[in-house]
Coordinates of C-alpha atoms in Angstrom, one line a residue:
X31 CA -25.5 -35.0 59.2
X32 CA -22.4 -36.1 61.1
X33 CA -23.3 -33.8 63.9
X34 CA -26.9 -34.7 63.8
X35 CA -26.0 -38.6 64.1
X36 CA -23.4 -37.6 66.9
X37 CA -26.4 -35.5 68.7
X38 CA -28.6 -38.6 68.7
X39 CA -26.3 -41.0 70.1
X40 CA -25.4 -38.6 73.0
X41 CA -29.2 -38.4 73.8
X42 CA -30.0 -42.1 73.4
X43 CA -27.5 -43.2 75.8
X44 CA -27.6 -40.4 78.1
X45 CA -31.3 -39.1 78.3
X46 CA -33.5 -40.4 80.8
X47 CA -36.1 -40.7 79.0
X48 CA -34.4 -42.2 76.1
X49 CA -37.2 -44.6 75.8
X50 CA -39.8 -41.9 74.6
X51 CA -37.4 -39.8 72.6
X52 CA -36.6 -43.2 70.6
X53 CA -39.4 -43.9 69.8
X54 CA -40.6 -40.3 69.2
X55 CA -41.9 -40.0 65.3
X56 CA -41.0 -36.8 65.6
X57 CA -37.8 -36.9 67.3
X58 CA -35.5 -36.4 64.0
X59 CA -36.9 -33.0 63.5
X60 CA -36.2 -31.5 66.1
X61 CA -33.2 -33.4 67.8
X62 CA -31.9 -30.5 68.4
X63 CA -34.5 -29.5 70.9
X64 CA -34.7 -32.4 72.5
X65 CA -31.0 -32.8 73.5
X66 CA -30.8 -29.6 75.2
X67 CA -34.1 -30.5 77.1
X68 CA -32.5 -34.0 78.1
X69 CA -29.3 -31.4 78.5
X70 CA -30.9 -29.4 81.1
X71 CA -32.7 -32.5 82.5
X72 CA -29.2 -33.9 83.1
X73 CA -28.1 -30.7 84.5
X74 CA -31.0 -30.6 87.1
X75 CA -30.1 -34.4 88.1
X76 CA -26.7 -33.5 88.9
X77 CA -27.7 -30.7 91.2
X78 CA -30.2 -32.8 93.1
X79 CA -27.1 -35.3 93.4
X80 CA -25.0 -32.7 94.4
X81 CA -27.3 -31.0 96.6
X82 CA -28.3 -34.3 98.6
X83 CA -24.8 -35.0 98.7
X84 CA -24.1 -31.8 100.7
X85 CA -26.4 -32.3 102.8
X86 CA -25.8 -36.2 103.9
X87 CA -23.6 -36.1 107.2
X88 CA -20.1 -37.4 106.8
X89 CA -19.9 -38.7 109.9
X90 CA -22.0 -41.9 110.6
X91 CA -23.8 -43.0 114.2
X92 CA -26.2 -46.2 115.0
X93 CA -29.6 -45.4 116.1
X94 CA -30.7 -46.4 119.2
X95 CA -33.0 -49.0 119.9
X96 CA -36.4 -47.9 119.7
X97 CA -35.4 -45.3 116.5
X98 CA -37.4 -45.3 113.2
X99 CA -34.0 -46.1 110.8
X100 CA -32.5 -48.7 110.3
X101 CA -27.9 -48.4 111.5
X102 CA -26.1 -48.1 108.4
X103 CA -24.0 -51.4 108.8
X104 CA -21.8 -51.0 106.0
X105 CA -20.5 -48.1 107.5
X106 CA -18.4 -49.1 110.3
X107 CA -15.3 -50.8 111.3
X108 CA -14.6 -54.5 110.1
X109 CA -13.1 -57.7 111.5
X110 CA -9.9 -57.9 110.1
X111 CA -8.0 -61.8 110.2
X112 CA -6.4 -61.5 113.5
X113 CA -9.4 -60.7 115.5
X114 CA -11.3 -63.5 113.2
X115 CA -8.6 -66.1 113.6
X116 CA -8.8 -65.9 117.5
X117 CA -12.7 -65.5 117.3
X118 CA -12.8 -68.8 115.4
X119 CA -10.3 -70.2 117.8
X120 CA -12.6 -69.4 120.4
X121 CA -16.0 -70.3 118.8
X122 CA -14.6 -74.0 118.2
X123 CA -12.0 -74.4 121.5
X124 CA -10.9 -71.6 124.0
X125 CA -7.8 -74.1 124.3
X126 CA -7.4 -77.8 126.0
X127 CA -10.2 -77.0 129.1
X128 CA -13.0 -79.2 128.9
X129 CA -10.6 -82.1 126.9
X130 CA -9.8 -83.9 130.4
X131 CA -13.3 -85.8 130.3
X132 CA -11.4 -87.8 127.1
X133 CA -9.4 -89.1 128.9
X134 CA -11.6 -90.4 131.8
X135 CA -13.8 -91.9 128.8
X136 CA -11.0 -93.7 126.7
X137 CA -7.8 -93.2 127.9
X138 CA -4.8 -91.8 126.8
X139 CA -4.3 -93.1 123.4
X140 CA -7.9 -92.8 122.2
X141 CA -7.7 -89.7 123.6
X142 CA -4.8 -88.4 121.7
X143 CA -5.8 -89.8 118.3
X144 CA -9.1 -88.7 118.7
X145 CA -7.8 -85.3 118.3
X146 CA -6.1 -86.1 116.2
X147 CA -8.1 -88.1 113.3
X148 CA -11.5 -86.7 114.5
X149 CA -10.3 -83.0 112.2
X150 CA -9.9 -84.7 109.4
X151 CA -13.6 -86.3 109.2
X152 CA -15.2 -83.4 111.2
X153 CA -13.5 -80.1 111.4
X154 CA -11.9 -79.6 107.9
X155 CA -14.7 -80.4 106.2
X156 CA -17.0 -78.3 108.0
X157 CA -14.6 -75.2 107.9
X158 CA -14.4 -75.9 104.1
X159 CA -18.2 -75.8 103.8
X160 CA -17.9 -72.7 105.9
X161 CA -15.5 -70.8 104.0
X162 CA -17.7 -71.7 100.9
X163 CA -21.1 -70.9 101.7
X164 CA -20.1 -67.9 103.7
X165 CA -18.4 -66.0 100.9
X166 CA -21.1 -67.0 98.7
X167 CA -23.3 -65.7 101.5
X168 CA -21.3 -62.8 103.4
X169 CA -24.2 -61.8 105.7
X170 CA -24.7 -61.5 109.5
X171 CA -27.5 -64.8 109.5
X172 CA -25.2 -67.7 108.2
X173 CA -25.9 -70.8 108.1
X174 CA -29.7 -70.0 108.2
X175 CA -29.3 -68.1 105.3
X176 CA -27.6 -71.1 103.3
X177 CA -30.9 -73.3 104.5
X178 CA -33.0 -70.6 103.8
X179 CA -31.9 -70.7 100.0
X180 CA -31.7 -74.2 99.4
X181 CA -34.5 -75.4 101.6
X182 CA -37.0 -72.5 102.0
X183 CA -37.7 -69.9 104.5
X184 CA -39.6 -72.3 106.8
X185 CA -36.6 -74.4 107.8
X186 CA -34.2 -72.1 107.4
X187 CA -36.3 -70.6 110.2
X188 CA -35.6 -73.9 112.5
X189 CA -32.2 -74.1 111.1
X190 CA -31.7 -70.8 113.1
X191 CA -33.8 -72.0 116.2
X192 CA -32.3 -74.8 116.5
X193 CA -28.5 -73.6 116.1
X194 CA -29.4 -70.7 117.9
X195 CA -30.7 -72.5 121.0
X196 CA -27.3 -75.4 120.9
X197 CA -25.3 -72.0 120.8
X198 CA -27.3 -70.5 124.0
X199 CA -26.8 -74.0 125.8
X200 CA -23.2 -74.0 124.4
X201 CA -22.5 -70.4 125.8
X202 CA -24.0 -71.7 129.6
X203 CA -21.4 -73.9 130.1
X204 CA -18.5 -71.2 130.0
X205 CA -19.5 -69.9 133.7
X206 CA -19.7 -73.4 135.0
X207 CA -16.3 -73.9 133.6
X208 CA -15.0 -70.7 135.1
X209 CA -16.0 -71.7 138.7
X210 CA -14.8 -75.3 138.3
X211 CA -10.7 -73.8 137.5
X212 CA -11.4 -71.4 140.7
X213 CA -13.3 -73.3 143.1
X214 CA -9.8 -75.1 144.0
X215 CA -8.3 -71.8 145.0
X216 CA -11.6 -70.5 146.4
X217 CA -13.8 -73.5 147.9
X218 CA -16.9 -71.3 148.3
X219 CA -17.6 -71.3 144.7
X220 CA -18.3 -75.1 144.7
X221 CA -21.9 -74.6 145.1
X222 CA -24.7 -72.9 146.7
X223 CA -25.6 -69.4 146.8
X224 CA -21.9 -68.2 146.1
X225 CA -21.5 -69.9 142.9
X226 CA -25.5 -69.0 142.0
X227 CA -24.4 -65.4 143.0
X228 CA -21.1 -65.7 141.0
X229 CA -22.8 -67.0 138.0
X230 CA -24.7 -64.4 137.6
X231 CA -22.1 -61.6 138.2
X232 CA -19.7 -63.5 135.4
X233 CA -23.0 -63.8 132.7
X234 CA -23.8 -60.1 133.4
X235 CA -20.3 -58.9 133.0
X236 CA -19.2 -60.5 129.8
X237 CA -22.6 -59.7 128.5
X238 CA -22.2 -55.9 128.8
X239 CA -18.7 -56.6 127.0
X240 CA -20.3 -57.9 124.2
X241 CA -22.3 -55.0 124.1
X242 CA -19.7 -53.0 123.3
X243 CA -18.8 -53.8 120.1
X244 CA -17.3 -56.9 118.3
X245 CA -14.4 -55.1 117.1
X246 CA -13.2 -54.9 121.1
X247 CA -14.1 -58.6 121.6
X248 CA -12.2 -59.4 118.6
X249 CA -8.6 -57.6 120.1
X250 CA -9.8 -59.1 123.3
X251 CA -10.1 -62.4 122.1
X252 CA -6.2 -61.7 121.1
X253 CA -4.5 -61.5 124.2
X254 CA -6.8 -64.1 125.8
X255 CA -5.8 -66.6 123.1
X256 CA -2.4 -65.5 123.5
X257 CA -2.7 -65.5 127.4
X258 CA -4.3 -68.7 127.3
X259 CA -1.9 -70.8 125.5
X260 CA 1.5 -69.7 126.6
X261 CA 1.1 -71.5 129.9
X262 CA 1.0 -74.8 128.2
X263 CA 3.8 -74.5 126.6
X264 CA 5.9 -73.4 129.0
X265 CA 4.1 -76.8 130.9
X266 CA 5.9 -78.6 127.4
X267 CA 9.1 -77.4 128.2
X268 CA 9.3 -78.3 132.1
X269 CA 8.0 -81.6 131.7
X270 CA 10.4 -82.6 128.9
X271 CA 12.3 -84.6 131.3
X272 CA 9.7 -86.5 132.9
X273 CA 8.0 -87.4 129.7
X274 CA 7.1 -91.4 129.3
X275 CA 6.4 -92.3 125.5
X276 CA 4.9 -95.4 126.7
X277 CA 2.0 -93.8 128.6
X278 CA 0.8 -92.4 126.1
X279 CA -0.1 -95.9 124.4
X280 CA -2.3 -96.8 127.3
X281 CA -5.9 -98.0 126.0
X282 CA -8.3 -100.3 128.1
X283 CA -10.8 -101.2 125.5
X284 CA -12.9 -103.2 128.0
X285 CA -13.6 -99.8 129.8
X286 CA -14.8 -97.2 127.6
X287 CA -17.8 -94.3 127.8
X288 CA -18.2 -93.9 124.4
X289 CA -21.1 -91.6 125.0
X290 CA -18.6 -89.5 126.9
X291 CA -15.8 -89.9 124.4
X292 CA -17.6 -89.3 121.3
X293 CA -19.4 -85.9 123.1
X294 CA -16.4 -84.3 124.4
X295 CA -14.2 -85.2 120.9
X296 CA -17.7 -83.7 118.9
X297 CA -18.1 -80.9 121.7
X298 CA -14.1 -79.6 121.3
X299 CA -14.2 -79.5 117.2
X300 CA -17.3 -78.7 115.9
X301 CA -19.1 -74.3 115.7
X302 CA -16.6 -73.7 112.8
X303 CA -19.6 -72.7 111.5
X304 CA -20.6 -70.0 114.0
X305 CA -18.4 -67.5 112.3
X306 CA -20.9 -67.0 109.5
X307 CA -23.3 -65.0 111.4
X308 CA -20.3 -62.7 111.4
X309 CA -19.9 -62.4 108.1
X310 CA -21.5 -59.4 107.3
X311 CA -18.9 -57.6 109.8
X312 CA -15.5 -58.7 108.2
X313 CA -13.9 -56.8 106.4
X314 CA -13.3 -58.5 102.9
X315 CA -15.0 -61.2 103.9
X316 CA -14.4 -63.2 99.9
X317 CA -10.5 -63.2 101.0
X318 CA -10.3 -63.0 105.4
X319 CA -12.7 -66.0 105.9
X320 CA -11.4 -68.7 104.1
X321 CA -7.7 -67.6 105.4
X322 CA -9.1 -67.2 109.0
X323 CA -10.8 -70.5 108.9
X324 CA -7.4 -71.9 107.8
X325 CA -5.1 -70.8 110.3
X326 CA -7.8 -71.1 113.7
X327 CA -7.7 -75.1 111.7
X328 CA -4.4 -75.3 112.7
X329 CA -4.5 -73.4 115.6
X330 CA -7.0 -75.5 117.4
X331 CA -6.1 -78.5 116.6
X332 CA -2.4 -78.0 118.0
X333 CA -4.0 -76.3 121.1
X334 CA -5.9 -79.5 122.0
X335 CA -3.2 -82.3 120.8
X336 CA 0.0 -80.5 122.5
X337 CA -1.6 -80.5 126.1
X338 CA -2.7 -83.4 126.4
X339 CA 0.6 -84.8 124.6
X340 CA 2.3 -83.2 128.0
X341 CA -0.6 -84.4 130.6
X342 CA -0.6 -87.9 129.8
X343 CA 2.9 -88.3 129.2
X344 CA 4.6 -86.8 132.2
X345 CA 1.9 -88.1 134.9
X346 CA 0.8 -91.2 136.0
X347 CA -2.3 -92.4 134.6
X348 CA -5.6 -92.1 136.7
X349 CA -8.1 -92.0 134.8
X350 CA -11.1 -91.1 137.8
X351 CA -9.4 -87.4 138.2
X352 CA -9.5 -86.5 134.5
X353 CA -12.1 -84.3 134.5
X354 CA -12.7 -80.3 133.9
X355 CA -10.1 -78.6 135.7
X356 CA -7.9 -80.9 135.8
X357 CA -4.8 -79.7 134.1
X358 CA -4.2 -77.1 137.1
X359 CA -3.2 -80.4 139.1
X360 CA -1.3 -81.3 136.4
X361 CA 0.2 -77.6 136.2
X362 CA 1.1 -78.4 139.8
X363 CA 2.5 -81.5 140.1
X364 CA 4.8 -80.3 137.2
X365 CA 5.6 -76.5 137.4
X366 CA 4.6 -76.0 141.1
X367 CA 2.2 -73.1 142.4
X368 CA 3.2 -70.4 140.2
X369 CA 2.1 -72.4 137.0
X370 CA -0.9 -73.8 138.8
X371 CA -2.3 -69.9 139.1
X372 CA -1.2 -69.3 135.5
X373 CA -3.1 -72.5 134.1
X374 CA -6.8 -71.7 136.3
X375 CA -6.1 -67.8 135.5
X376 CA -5.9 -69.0 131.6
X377 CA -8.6 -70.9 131.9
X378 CA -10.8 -68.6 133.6
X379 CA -9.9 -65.9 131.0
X380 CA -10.2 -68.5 128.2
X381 CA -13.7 -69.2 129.7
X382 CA -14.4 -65.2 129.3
X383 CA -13.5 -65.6 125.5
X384 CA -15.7 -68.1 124.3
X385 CA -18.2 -66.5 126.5
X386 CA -18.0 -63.6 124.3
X387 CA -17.3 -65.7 121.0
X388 CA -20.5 -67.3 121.4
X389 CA -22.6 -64.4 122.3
X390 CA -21.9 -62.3 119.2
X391 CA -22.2 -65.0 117.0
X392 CA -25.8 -66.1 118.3
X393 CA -26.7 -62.5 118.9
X394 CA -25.5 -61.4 115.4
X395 CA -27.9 -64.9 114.3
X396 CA -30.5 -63.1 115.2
X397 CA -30.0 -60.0 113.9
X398 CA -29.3 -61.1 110.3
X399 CA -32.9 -63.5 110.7
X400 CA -34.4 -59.9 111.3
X401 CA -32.9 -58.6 108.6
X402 CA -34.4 -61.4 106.4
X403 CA -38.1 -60.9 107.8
X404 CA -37.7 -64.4 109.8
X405 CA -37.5 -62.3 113.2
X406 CA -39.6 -58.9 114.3
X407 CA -38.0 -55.6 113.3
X408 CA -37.1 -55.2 116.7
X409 CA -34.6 -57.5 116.7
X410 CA -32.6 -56.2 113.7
X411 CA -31.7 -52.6 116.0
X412 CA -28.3 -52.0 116.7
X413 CA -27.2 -50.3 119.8
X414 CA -24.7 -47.0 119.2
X415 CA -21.7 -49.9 119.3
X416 CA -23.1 -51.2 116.5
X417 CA -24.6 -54.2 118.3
X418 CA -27.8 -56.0 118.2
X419 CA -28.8 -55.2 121.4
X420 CA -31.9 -57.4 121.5
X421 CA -30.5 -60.1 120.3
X422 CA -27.8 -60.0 123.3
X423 CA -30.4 -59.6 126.2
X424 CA -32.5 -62.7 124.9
X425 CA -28.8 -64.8 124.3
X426 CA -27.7 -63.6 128.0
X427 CA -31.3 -64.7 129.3
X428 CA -31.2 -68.5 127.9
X429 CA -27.8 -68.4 129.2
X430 CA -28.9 -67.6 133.0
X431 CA -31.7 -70.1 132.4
X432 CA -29.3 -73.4 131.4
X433 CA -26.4 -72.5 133.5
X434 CA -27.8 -74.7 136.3
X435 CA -27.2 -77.8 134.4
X436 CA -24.1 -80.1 135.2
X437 CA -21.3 -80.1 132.4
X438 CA -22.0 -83.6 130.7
X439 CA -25.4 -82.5 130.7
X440 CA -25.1 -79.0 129.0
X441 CA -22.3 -81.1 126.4
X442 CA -24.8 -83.8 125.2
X443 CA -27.6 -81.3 125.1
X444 CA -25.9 -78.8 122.6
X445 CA -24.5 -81.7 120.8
X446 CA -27.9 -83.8 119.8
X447 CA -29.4 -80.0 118.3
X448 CA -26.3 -79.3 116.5
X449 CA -26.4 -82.1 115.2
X450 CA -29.7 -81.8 113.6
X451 CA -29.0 -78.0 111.9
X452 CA -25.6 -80.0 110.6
X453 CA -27.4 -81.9 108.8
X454 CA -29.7 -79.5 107.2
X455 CA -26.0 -77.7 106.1
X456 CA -25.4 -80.4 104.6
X457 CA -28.0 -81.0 102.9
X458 CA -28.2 -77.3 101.9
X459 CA -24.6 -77.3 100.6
X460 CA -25.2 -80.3 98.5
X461 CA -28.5 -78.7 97.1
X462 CA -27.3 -75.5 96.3
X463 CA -24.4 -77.1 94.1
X464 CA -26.9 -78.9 91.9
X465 CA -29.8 -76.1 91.8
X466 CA -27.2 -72.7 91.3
X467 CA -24.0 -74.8 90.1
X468 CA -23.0 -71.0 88.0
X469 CA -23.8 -68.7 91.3
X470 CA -20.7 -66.6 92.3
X471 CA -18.4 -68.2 94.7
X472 CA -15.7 -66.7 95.9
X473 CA -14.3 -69.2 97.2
X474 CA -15.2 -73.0 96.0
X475 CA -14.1 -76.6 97.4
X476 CA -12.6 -77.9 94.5
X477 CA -14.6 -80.8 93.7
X478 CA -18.0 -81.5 91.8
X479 CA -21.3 -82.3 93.1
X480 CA -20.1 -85.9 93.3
X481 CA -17.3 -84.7 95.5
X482 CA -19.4 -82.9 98.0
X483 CA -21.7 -85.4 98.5
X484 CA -18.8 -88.1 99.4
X485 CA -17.7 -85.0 101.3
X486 CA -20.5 -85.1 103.6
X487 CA -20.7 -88.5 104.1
X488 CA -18.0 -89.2 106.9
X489 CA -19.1 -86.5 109.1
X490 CA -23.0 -87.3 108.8
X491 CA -22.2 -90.7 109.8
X492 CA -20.4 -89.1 113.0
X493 CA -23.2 -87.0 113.8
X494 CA -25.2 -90.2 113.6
X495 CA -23.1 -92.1 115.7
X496 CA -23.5 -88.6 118.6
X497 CA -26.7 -89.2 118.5
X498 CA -27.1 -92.8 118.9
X499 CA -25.2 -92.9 122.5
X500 CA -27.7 -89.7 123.6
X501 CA -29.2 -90.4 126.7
X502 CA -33.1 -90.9 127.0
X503 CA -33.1 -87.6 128.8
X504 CA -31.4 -85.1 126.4
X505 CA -33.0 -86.7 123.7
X506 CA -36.7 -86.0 125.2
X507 CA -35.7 -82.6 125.9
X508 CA -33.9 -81.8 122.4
X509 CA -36.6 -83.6 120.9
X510 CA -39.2 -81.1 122.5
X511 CA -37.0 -78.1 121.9
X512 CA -37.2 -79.0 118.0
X513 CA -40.7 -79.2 118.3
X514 CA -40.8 -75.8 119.6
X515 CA -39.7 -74.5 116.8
X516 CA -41.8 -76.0 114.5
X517 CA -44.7 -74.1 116.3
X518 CA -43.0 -71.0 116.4
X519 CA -42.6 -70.4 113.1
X520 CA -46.4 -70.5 112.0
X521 CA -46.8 -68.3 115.4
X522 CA -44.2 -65.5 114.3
X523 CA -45.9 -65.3 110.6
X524 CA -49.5 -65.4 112.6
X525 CA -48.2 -62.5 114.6
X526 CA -47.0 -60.5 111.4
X527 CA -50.4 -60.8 110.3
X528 CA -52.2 -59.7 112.6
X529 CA -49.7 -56.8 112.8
X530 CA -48.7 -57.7 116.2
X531 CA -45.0 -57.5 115.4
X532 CA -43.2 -55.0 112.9
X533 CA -41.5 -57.2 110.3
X534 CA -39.0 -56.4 107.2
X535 CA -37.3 -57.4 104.9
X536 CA -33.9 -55.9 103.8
X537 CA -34.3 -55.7 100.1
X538 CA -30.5 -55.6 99.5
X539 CA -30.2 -59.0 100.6
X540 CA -29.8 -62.0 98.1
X541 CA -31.6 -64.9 98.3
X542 CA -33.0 -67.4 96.3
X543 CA -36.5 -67.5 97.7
X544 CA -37.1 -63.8 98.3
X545 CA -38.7 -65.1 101.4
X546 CA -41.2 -62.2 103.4
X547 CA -41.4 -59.9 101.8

């Protein structure tokens, strides 16, 4: 009896068709039978597991766009911190170029403690949010995948237009950057068909680089960072003894372009965010993001504050000749030639870095939408470097298209559409802490629903204050790329009707709305 009673918990547990045998009225008669027939059934499993096994390749390659299967993501190599640290450090700054327009706007002192204060109400809490929502969320897709939960597929559809588009606009300003830093040492590139020409080259270049695979950009972004930085503190120690505390208490309230100031401040700190379209390629991402996130805080912040510590206190104030480029005159008048070339060959590589920063994170965007059904199949294809190779050539296109606007332009621009999908975060973030307050979290702000509300408030109010000093222009032209979006959506679910497109959805993927299927 003993051995009977062992026989039939062996078989309940272990035969896969337990649910017939249990409820077999004949199964205690002839137990015996039936466990060697689940025996043998078990038997046969294991060879088809084995079998398959043997026969699965060991070594793993990406198909090529225009291939039948899907690239087996999981399978390659990860971001570790180092390369995420310096790919956050150039997704938010690059370093001090592009901070000189501060200056011009508000002087020294606003300058400096606008750098200064503007991380606490902006930066750390969007990192925080960030570091949450992306380990609760570790997919390539990000922050449209956090709208997409809390608010539906439809806006988390113009979440991802929208942030998509203010990273595109974002990622034309790098080349115009690049040229400004040169065009001192090589006057043709001021305009005209040399700079047009030079544009392109540049774009096309660092494009094909991003092609290659993230895991090179990430080492790359390394010894730019690196590269980039060191010439500013060697600018620290040479202008030690011409350092003025009192300049850098300079403020001329009366004269102030707050719609300049408040850009360039909101323009430096904010994308913390753009590293959760990555998040399906770090490796570990529950532990490396939050810690990545953390250091690239600290990193950026000092990387702004220090430079212009040394610029306005060493020099004589002007405030008309603060603007893009100028810390290699500042380089000059301090450290000569040789640190003039190192400052505008920093900034041009720096320039290269957040070039390819951006690119993966909005080409990565729209590879994890894909993946999600939001975007054609197409654009989920991975080249044999493991990169969305369709997602790059449409990134690289908008960036040709922008990159004839002026600098101020391009800022104000990106800034009124971020701040639109920074909202919906928000919003998103507060929502899915009331709706799934038990989901997993690896890693969780520590304060209640209360707490992230208050959370949310200081920055929200910034973002309204960004958009308040918009000009009429950008905001007719951000307005009309919103509305864009709005249309598209309706159009891309028309198409998938009428089977004009090829969508999926990835049925490993969680979400709340199980949106497309």
């Amino acid at each position: 009896m003993l051995t009977h009673s062992l026989l039939l918990s062996w078989t309940l547990i272990n035969c896969p068709e337990k649910t017939q045998c249990s409820f077999n009225p004949f199964f205690f008669h002839d137990h015996v039978f039936r466990f060697e027939c689940c025996l043998q059934k078990q038997r046969n499993l294991l060879t088809r597991q084995t079998q398959a096994e043997m026969v699965e390749p060991i070594t793993v390659e990406y198909v090529e766009l225009g291939e039948l299967s899907s690239p087996k993501i999981d399978k390659y190599q990860k971001v570790s911190i180092i390369p995420l640290v310096f790919l956050i450090f150039y997704e938010v700054s690059g370093g001090p170029f592009g901070v000189e327009d501060s200056v011009q706007a508000a002087g020294p002192l606003l300058a400096l403690l606008g750098f200064l204060l503007v991380p606490f109400i902006w930066s750390i809490p969007e990192a925080l949010i960030t570091a949450e929502l992306g380990t609760m969320f570790p997919e390539n897709g990000g922050y449209v995948v956090w709208v997409s939960s809390a608010l539906g597929p439809y806006w988390g559809f113009q979440q991802g237009w929208m942030k998509w588009l203010s990273g595109v606009i974002d990622n034309a300003l790098y080349p115009v950057l690049f040229l400004d830093y040169l065009k001192s040492a090589i006057p043709v590139l001021e305009g005209g068909l040399p700079r047009t020409i030079a544009v392109l080259v540049l774009t096309l270049a660092l494009t094909y680089m991003s092609y290659r695979g993230l895991t090179i950009v990430g080492w790359v972004a390394i010894l730019l960072g690196v590269f980039s930085l060191l010439p500013f503190i060697f600018m620290g120690i040479v202008a030690i003894p011409k350092l003025k505390p009192s300049r850098w208490l300079v403020a001329d309230l009366g004269y102030i372009d707050w719609g300049l100031y408040l850009n360039t401040l909101f323009w430096n700190l904010n994308y913390w965010d753009s590293v959760s379209t990555l998040a399906g390629e770090v490796e570990n991402p529950s532990k490396t993001l939050p810690k990545a996130l953390f250091y690239a805080v600290i990193l950026v912040v000092f990387g702004y504050f220090f430079p212009l510590l040394i610029g306005t206190g060493a020099i004589p104030l002007d405030r008309q000749l603060w603007t893009d480029g100028y810390f290699s005159d500042i380089a000059k008048m301090l450290g000569g030639v040789w640190l003039l070339t190192w400052i505008q060959a920093a900034a041009a590589l720096s320039n290269m870095g957040m070039f390819l920063a951006e690119m993966s994170s909005d080409s990565f965007q729209l590879e994890g939408m894909a993946s999600r059904g939001m975007l054609p199949e197409l654009f989920a294809k991975r080249s044999r470097y493991g990169t969305p190779l369709v997602g790059i050539l449409f990134s690289a296109s908008g960036v040709l298209l922008l990159s004839w606007l002026s600098f101020q332009e391009i800022v104000a621009a990106e800034n009124f559409l971020y701040c639109f999908g920074m909202i919906m975060e928000f919003i998103a973030f507060v929502k899915l802490r009331i709706d799934h307050p038990a989901e997993s979290r690896p890693f969780k702000i520590p304060v209640g629903t209360a707490g992230a509300i208050l959370m949310c408030i200081p920055p929200t109010l910034l973002i309204l204050v960004v958009l308040a000093f918009a000009s009429l222009k950008v905001m007719v032209i951000s307005m009309a790329a919103a509305i864009v979006g709005l249309v598209l959506e309706p159009c891309l679910r028309y198409s998938e009707k009428k089977r004009w497109f090829k969508f999926s959805m990835n049925a490993d993927l969680h979400d709340f709305h199980s949106p497309y299927q």
